[in-house]
PDB file of C-alpha atoms and ligand atoms in Angstrom:
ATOM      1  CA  UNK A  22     -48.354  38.494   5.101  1.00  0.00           C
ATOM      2  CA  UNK A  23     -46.489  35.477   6.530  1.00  0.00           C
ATOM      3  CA  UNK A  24     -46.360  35.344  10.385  1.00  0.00           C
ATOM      4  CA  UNK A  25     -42.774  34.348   9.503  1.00  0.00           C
ATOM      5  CA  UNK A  26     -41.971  38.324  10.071  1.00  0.00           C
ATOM      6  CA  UNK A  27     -43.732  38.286  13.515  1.00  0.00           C
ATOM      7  CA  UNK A  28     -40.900  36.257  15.051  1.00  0.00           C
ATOM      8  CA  UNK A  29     -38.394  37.772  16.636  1.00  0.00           C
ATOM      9  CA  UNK A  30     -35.414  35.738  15.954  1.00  0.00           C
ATOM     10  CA  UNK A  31     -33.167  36.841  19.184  1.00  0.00           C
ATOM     11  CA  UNK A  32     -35.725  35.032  21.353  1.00  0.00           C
ATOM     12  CA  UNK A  33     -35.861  31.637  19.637  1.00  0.00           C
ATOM     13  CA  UNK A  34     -36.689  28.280  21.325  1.00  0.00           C
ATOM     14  CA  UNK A  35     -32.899  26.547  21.335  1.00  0.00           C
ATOM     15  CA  UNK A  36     -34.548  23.260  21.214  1.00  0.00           C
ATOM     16  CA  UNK A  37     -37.780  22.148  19.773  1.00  0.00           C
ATOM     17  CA  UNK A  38     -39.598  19.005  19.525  1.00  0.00           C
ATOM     18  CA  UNK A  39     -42.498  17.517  18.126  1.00  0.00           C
ATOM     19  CA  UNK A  40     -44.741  15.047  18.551  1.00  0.00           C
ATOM     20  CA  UNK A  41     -45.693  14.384  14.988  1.00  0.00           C
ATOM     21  CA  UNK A  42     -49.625  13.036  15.537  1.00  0.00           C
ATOM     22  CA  UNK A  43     -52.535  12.631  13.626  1.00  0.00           C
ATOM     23  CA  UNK A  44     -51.421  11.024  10.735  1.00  0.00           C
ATOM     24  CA  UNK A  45     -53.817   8.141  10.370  1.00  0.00           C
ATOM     25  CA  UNK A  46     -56.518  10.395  11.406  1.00  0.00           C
ATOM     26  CA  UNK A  47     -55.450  12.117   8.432  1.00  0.00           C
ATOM     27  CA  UNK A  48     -55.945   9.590   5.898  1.00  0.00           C
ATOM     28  CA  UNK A  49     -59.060   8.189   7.515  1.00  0.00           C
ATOM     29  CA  UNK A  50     -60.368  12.139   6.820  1.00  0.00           C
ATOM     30  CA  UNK A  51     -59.508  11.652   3.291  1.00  0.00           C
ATOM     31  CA  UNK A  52     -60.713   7.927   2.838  1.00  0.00           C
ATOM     32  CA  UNK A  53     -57.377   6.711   2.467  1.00  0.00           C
ATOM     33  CA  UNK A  54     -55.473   4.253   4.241  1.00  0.00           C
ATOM     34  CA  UNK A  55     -53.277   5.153   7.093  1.00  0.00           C
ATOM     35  CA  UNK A  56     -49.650   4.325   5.383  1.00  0.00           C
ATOM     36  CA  UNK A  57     -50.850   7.448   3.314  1.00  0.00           C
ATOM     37  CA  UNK A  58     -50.932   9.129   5.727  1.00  0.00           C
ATOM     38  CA  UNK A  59     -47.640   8.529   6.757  1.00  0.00           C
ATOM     39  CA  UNK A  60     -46.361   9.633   3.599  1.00  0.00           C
ATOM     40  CA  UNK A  61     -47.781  12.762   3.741  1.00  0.00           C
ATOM     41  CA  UNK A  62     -46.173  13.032   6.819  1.00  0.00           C
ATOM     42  CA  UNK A  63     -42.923  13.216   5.622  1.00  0.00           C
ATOM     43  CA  UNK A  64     -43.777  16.296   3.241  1.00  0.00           C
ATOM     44  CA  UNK A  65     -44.491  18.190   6.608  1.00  0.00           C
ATOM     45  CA  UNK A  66     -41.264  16.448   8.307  1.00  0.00           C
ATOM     46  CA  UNK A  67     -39.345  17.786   5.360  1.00  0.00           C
ATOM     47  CA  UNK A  68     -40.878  21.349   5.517  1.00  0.00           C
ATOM     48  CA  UNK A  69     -40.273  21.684   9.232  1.00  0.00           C
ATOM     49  CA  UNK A  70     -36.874  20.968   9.297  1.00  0.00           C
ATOM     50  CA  UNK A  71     -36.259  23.107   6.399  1.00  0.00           C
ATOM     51  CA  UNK A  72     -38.425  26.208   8.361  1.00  0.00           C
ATOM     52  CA  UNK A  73     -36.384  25.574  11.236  1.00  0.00           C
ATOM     53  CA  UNK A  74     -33.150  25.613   9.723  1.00  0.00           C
ATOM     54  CA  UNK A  75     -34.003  29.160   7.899  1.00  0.00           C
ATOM     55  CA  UNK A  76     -34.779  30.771  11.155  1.00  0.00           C
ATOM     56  CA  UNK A  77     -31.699  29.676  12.766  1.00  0.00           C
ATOM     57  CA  UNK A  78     -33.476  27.198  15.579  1.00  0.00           C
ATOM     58  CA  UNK A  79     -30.572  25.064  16.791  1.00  0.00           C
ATOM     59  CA  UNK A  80     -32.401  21.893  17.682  1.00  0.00           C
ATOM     60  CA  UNK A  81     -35.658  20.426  16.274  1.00  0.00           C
ATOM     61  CA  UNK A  82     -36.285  16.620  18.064  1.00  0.00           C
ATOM     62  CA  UNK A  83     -38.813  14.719  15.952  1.00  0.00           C
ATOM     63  CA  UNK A  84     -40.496  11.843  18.005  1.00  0.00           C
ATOM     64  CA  UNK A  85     -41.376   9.364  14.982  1.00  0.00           C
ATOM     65  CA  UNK A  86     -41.296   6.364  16.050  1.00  0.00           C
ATOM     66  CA  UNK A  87     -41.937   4.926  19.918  1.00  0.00           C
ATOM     67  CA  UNK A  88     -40.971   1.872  21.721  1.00  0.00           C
ATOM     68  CA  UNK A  89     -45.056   1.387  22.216  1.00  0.00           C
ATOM     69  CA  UNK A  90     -45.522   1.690  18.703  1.00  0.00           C
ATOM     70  CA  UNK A  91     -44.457  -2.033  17.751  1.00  0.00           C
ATOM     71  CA  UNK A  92     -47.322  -3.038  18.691  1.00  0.00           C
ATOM     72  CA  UNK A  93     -49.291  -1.558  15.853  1.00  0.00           C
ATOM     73  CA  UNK A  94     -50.066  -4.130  12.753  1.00  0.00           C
ATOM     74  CA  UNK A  95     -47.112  -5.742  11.347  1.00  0.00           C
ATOM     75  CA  UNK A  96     -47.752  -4.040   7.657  1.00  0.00           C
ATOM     76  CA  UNK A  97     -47.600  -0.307   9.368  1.00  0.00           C
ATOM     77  CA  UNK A  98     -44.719  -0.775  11.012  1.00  0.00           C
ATOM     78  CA  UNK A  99     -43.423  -2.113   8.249  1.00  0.00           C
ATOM     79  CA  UNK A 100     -44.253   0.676   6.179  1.00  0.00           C
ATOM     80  CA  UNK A 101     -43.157   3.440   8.203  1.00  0.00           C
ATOM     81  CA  UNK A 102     -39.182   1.690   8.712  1.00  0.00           C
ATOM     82  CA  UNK A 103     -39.595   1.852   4.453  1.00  0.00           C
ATOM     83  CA  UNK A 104     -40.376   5.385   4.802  1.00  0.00           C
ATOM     84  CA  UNK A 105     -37.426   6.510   7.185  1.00  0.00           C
ATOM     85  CA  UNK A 106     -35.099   4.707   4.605  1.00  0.00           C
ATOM     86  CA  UNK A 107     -36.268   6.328   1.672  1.00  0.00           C
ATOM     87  CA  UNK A 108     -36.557   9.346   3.642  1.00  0.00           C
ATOM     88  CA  UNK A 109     -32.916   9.014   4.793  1.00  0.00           C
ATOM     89  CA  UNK A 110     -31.910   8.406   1.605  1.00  0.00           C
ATOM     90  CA  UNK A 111     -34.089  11.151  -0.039  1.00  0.00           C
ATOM     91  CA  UNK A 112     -33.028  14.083   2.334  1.00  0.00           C
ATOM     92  CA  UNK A 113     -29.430  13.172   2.913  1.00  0.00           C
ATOM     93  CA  UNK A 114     -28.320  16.343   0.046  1.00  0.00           C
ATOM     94  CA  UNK A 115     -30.541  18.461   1.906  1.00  0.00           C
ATOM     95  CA  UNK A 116     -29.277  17.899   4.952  1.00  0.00           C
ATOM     96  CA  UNK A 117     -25.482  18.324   3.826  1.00  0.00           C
ATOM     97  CA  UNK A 118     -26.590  21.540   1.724  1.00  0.00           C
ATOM     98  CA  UNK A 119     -28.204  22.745   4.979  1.00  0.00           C
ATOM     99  CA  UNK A 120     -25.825  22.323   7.108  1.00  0.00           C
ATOM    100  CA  UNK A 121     -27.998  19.951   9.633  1.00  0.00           C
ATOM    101  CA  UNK A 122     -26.593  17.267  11.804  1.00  0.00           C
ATOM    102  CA  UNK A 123     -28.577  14.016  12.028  1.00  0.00           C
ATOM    103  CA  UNK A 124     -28.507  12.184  15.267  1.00  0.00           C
ATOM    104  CA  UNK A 125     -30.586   9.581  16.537  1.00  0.00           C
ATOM    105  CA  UNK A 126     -31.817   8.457  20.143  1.00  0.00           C
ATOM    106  CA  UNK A 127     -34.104   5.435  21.270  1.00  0.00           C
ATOM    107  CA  UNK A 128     -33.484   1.727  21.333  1.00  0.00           C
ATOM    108  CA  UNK A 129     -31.881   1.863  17.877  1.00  0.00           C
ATOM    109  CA  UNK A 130     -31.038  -1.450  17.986  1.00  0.00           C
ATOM    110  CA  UNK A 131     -34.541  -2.886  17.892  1.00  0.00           C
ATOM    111  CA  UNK A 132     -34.592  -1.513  14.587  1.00  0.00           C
ATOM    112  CA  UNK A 133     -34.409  -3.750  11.475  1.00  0.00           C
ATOM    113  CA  UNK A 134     -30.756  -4.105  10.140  1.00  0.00           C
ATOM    114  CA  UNK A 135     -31.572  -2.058   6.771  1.00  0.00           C
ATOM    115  CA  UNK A 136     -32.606   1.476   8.555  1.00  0.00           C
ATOM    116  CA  UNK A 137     -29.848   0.637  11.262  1.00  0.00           C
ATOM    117  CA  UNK A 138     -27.600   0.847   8.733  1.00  0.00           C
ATOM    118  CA  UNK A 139     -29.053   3.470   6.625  1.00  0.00           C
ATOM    119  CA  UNK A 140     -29.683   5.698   9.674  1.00  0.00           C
ATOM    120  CA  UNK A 141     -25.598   5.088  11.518  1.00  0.00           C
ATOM    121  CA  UNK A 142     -24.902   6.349   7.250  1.00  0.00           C
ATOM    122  CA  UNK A 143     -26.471   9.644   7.244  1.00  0.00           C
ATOM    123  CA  UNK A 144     -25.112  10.139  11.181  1.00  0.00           C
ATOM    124  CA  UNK A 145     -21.575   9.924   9.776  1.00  0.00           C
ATOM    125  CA  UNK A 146     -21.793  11.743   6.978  1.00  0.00           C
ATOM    126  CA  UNK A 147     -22.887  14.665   8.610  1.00  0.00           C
ATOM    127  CA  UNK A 148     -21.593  14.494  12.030  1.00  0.00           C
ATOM    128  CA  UNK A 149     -19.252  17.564  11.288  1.00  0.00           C
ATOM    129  CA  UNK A 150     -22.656  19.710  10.717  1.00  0.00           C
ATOM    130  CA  UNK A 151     -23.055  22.714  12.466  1.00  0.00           C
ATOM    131  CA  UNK A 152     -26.554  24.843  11.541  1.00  0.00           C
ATOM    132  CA  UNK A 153     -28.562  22.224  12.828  1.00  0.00           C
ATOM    133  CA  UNK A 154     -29.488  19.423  14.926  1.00  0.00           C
ATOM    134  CA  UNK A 155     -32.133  17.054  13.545  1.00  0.00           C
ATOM    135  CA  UNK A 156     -32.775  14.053  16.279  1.00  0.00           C
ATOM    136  CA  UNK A 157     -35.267  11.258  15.531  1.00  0.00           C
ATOM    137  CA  UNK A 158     -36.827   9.451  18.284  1.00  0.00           C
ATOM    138  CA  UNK A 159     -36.911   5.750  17.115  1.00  0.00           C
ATOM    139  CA  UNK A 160     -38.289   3.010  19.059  1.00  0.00           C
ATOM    140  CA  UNK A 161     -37.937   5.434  21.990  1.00  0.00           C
ATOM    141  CA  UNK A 162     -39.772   6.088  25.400  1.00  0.00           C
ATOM    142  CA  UNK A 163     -38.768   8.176  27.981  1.00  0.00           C
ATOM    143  CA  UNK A 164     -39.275   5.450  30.915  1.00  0.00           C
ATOM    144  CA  UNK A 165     -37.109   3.206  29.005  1.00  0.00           C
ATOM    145  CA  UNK A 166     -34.250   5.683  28.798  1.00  0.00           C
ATOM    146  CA  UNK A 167     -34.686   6.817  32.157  1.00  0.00           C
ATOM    147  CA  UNK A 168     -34.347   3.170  33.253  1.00  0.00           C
ATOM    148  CA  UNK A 169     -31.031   2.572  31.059  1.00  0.00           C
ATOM    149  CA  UNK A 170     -29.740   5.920  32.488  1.00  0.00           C
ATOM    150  CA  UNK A 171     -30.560   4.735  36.225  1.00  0.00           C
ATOM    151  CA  UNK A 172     -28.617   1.317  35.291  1.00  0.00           C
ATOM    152  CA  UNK A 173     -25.476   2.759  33.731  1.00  0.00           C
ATOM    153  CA  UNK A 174     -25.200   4.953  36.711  1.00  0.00           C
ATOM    154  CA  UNK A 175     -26.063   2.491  39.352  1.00  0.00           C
ATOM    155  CA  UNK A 176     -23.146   0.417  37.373  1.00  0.00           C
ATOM    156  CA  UNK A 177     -20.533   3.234  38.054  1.00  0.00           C
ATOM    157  CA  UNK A 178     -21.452   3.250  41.425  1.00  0.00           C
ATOM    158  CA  UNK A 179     -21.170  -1.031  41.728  1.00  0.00           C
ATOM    159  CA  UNK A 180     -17.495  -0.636  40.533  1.00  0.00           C
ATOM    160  CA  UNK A 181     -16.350   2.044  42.154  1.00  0.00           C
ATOM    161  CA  UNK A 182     -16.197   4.527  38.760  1.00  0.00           C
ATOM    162  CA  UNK A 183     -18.268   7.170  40.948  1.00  0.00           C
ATOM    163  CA  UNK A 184     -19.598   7.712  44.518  1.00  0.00           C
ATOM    164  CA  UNK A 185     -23.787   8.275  45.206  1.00  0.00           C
ATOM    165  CA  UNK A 186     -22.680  11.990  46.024  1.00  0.00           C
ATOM    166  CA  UNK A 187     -21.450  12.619  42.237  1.00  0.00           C
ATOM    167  CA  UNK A 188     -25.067  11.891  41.363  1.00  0.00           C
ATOM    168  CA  UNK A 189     -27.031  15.067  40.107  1.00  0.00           C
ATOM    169  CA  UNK A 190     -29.153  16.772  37.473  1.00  0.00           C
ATOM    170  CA  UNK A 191     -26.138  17.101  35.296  1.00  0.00           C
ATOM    171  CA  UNK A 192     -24.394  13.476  35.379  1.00  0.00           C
ATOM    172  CA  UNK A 193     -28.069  11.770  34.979  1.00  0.00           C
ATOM    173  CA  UNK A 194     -28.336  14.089  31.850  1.00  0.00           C
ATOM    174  CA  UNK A 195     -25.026  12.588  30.126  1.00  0.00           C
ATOM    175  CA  UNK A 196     -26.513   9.284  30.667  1.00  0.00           C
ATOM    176  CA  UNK A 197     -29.577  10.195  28.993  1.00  0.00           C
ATOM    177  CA  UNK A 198     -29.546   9.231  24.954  1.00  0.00           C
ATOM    178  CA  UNK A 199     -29.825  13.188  24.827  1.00  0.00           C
ATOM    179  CA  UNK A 200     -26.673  13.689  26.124  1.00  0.00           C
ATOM    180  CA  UNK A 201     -25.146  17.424  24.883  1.00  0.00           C
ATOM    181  CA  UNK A 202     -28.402  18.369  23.570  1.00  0.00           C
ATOM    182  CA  UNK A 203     -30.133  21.327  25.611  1.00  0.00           C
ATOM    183  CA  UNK A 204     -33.493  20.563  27.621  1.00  0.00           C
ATOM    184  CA  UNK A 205     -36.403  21.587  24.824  1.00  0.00           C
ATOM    185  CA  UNK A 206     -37.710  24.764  25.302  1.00  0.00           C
ATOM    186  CA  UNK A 207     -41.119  23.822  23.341  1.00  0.00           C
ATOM    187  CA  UNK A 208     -42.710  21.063  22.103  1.00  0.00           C
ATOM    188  CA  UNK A 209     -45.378  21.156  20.103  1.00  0.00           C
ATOM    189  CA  UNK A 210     -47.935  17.956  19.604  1.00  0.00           C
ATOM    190  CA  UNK A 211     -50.708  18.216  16.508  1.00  0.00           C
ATOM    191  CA  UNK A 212     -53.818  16.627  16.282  1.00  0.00           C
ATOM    192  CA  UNK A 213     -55.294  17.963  19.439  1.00  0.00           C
ATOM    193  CA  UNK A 214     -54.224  15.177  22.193  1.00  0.00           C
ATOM    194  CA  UNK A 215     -53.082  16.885  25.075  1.00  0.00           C
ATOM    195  CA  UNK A 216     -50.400  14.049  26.211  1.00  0.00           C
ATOM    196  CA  UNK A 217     -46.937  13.801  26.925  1.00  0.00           C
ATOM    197  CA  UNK A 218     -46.504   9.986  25.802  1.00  0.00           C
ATOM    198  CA  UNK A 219     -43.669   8.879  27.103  1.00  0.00           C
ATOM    199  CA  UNK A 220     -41.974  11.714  25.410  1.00  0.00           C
ATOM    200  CA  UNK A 221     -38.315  13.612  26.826  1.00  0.00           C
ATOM    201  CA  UNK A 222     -40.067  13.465  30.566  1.00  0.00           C
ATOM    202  CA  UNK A 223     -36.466  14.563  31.758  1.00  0.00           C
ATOM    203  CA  UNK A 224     -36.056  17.128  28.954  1.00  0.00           C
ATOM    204  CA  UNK A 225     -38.959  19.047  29.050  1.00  0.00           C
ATOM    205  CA  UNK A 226     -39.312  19.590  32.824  1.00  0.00           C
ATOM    206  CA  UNK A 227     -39.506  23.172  31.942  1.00  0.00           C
ATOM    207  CA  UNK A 228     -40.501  23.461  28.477  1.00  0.00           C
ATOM    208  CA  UNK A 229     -43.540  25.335  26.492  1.00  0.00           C
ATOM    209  CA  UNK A 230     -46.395  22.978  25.729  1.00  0.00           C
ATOM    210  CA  UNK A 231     -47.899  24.108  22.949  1.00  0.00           C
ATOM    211  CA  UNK A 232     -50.884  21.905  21.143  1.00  0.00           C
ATOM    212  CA  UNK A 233     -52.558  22.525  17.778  1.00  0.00           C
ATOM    213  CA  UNK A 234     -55.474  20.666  16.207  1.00  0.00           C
ATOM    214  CA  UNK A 235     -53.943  20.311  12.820  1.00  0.00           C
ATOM    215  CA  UNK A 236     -53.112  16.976  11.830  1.00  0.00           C
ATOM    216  CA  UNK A 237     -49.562  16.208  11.141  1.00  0.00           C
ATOM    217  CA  UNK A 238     -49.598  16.116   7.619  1.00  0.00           C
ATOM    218  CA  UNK A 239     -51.318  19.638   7.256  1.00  0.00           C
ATOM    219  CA  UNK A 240     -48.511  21.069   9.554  1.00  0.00           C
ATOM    220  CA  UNK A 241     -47.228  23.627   7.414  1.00  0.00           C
ATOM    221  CA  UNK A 242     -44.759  26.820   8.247  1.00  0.00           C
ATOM    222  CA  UNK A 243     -47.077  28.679   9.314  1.00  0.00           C
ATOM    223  CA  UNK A 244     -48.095  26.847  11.883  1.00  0.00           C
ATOM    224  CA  UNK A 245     -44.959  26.594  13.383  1.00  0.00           C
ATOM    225  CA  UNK A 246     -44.331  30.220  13.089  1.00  0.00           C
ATOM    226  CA  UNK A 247     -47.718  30.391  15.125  1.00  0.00           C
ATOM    227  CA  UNK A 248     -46.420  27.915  18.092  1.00  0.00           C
ATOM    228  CA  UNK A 249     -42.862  30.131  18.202  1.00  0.00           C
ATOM    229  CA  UNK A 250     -44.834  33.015  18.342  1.00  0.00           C
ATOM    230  CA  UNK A 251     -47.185  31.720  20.632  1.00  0.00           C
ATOM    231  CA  UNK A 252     -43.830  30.470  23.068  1.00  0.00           C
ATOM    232  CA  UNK A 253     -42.148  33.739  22.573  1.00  0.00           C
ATOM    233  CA  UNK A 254     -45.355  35.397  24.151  1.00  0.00           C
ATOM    234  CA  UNK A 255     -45.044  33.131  27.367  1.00  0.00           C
ATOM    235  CA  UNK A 256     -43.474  34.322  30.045  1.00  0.00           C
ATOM    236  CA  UNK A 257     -40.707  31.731  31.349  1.00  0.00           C
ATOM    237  CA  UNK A 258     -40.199  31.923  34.915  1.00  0.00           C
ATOM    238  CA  UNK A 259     -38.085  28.576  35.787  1.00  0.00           C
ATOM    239  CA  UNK A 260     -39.713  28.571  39.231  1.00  0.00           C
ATOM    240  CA  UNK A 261     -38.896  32.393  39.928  1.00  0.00           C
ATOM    241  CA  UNK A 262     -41.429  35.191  40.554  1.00  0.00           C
ATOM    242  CA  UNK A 263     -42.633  37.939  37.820  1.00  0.00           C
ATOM    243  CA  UNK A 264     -40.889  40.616  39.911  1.00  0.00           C
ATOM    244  CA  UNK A 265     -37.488  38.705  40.033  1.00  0.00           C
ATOM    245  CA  UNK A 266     -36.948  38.019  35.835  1.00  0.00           C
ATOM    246  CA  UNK A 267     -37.098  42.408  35.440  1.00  0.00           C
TER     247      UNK A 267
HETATM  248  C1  FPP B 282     -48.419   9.510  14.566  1.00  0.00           C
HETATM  249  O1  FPP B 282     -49.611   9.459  13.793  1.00  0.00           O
HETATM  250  C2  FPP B 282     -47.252   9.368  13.724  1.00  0.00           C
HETATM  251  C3  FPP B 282     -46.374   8.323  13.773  1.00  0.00           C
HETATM  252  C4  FPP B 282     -46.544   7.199  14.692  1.00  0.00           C
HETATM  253  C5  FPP B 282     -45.222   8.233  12.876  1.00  0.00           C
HETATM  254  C6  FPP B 282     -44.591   9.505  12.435  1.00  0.00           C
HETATM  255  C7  FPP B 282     -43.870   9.232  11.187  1.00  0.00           C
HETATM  256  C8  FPP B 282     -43.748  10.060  10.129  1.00  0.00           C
HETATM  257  C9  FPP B 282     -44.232  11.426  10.106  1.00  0.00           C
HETATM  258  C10 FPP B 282     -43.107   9.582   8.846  1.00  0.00           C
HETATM  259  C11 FPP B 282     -41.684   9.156   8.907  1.00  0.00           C
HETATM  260  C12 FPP B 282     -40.780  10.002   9.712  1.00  0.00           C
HETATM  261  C13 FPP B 282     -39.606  10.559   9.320  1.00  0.00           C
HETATM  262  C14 FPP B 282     -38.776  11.242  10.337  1.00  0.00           C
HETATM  263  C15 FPP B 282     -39.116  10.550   7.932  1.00  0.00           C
HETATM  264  P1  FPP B 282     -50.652   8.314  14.118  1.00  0.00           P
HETATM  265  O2  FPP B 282     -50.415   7.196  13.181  1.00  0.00           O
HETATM  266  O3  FPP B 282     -50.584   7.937  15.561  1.00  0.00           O
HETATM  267  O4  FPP B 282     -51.986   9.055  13.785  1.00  0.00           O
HETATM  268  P2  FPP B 282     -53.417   8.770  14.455  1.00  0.00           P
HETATM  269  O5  FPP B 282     -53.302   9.065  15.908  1.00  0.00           O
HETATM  270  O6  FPP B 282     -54.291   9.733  13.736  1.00  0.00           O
HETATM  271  O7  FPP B 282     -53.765   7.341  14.162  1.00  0.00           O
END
């Protein structure tokens, strides 16, 4: 029986994200080289999103691409910017007939021109969807939007726009590029590294960590039903005692 029917679907996360890991591992497994792996890789991309959607999870954040990874061999990085346009391209019908809103957040202007444009296509055409929100994090790192945040905001300040006292939790948040989107209640990374990297350091300040050794491209539904059942065992106390959540 699927562990699908374990999950009680009044207590889902609101928010999850993923650090999508182990792809290259993957291939190397398998003899193949690592761009296959990355292929793969969307086949589980495609599968999550279309898990989460069923259950009814209102945010999935997919971190697939980071500012640190430019520095990996030209052809890779090549190859994965081909495989987020096909991918684009591929899933945009799904993502209409689903109902899921694609939105993007990272330095999306050190992209190349051709998945810019692609990726600001498949934003507008379904901006007005309301089931789900699919974000990709492109050329993103969490320092680097915490240091555009800090020098919008310091900006304000400069001119006049706001005073030091406006500054809190909530007005850093609308500076973040996750702006409107709800902190993530549990992220899961695969492959078995137990690291953060540079990923949502703002967002998750009180989310479920929840690792698995399966490489990304072996990811499959059930293993996400396992980490939401695993999260939905957890008991979330946001700094409060056992005694005060009754
Ligand atoms: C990490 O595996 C994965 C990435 C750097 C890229 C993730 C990209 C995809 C799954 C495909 C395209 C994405 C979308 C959204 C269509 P790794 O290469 O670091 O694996 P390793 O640690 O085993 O070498």
């Amino acid at each position: 029986m699927s562990l699908k029917t374990s999950i009680d679907l009044k207590k889902l996360p609101r928010h999850i994200a993923i650090i999508m890991d182990g792809n290259g591992r993957w291939a190397k497994e398998k003899g193949l080289i690592r761009a296959l792996g990355h292929e793969s890789g969307t086949t589980s991309v495609r599968t999550t999103v279309e898990a989460c959607v069923e259950l009814g999870v209102g945010n999935l954040t997919l971190f697939a691409f980071s500012t640190e990874n430019w520095n990996r061999p030209k052809l890779e990085v090549k190859t994965l910017m081909q495989l987020l346009i096909t991918s684009l391209r591929k899933e945009m019908n799904t993502m209409q007939k689903n109902s899921v809103q694609l939105k993007a957040i990272g330095n999306i202007n050190h992209l190349p021109e051709k998945v810019q444009k692609e990726l600001l296509h498949v934003i507008e055409a379904t901006k007005e969807n309301t089931k789900m929100i699919l974000t990709l994090a492109l050329s993103y790192g969490s320092r680097d939007e915490i240091v555009n945040a800090t020098r919008q905001i310091c900006d304000k300040v400069k001119n006049n726009i706001i005073s030091i006292e406006k500054i809190d939790d909530e007005l850093i948040n609308q500076h973040l590029y996750t702006r409107n989107l709800p902190d993530v209640d549990l992220l899961i990374r695969t492959s078995g590294e137990k690291r953060i990297s540079n990923f949502m350091l703002w967002q998750i300040a009180y989310a479920e960590l929840y690792f698995t050794e399966v490489f990304w491209p072996d990811f499959k539904n059930e293993n996400l039903y396992e980490a939401i059942i695993n999260y939905q065992k957890r008991e979330r106390r946001f700094g409060k005692t056992t005694d005060q959540l009754k």
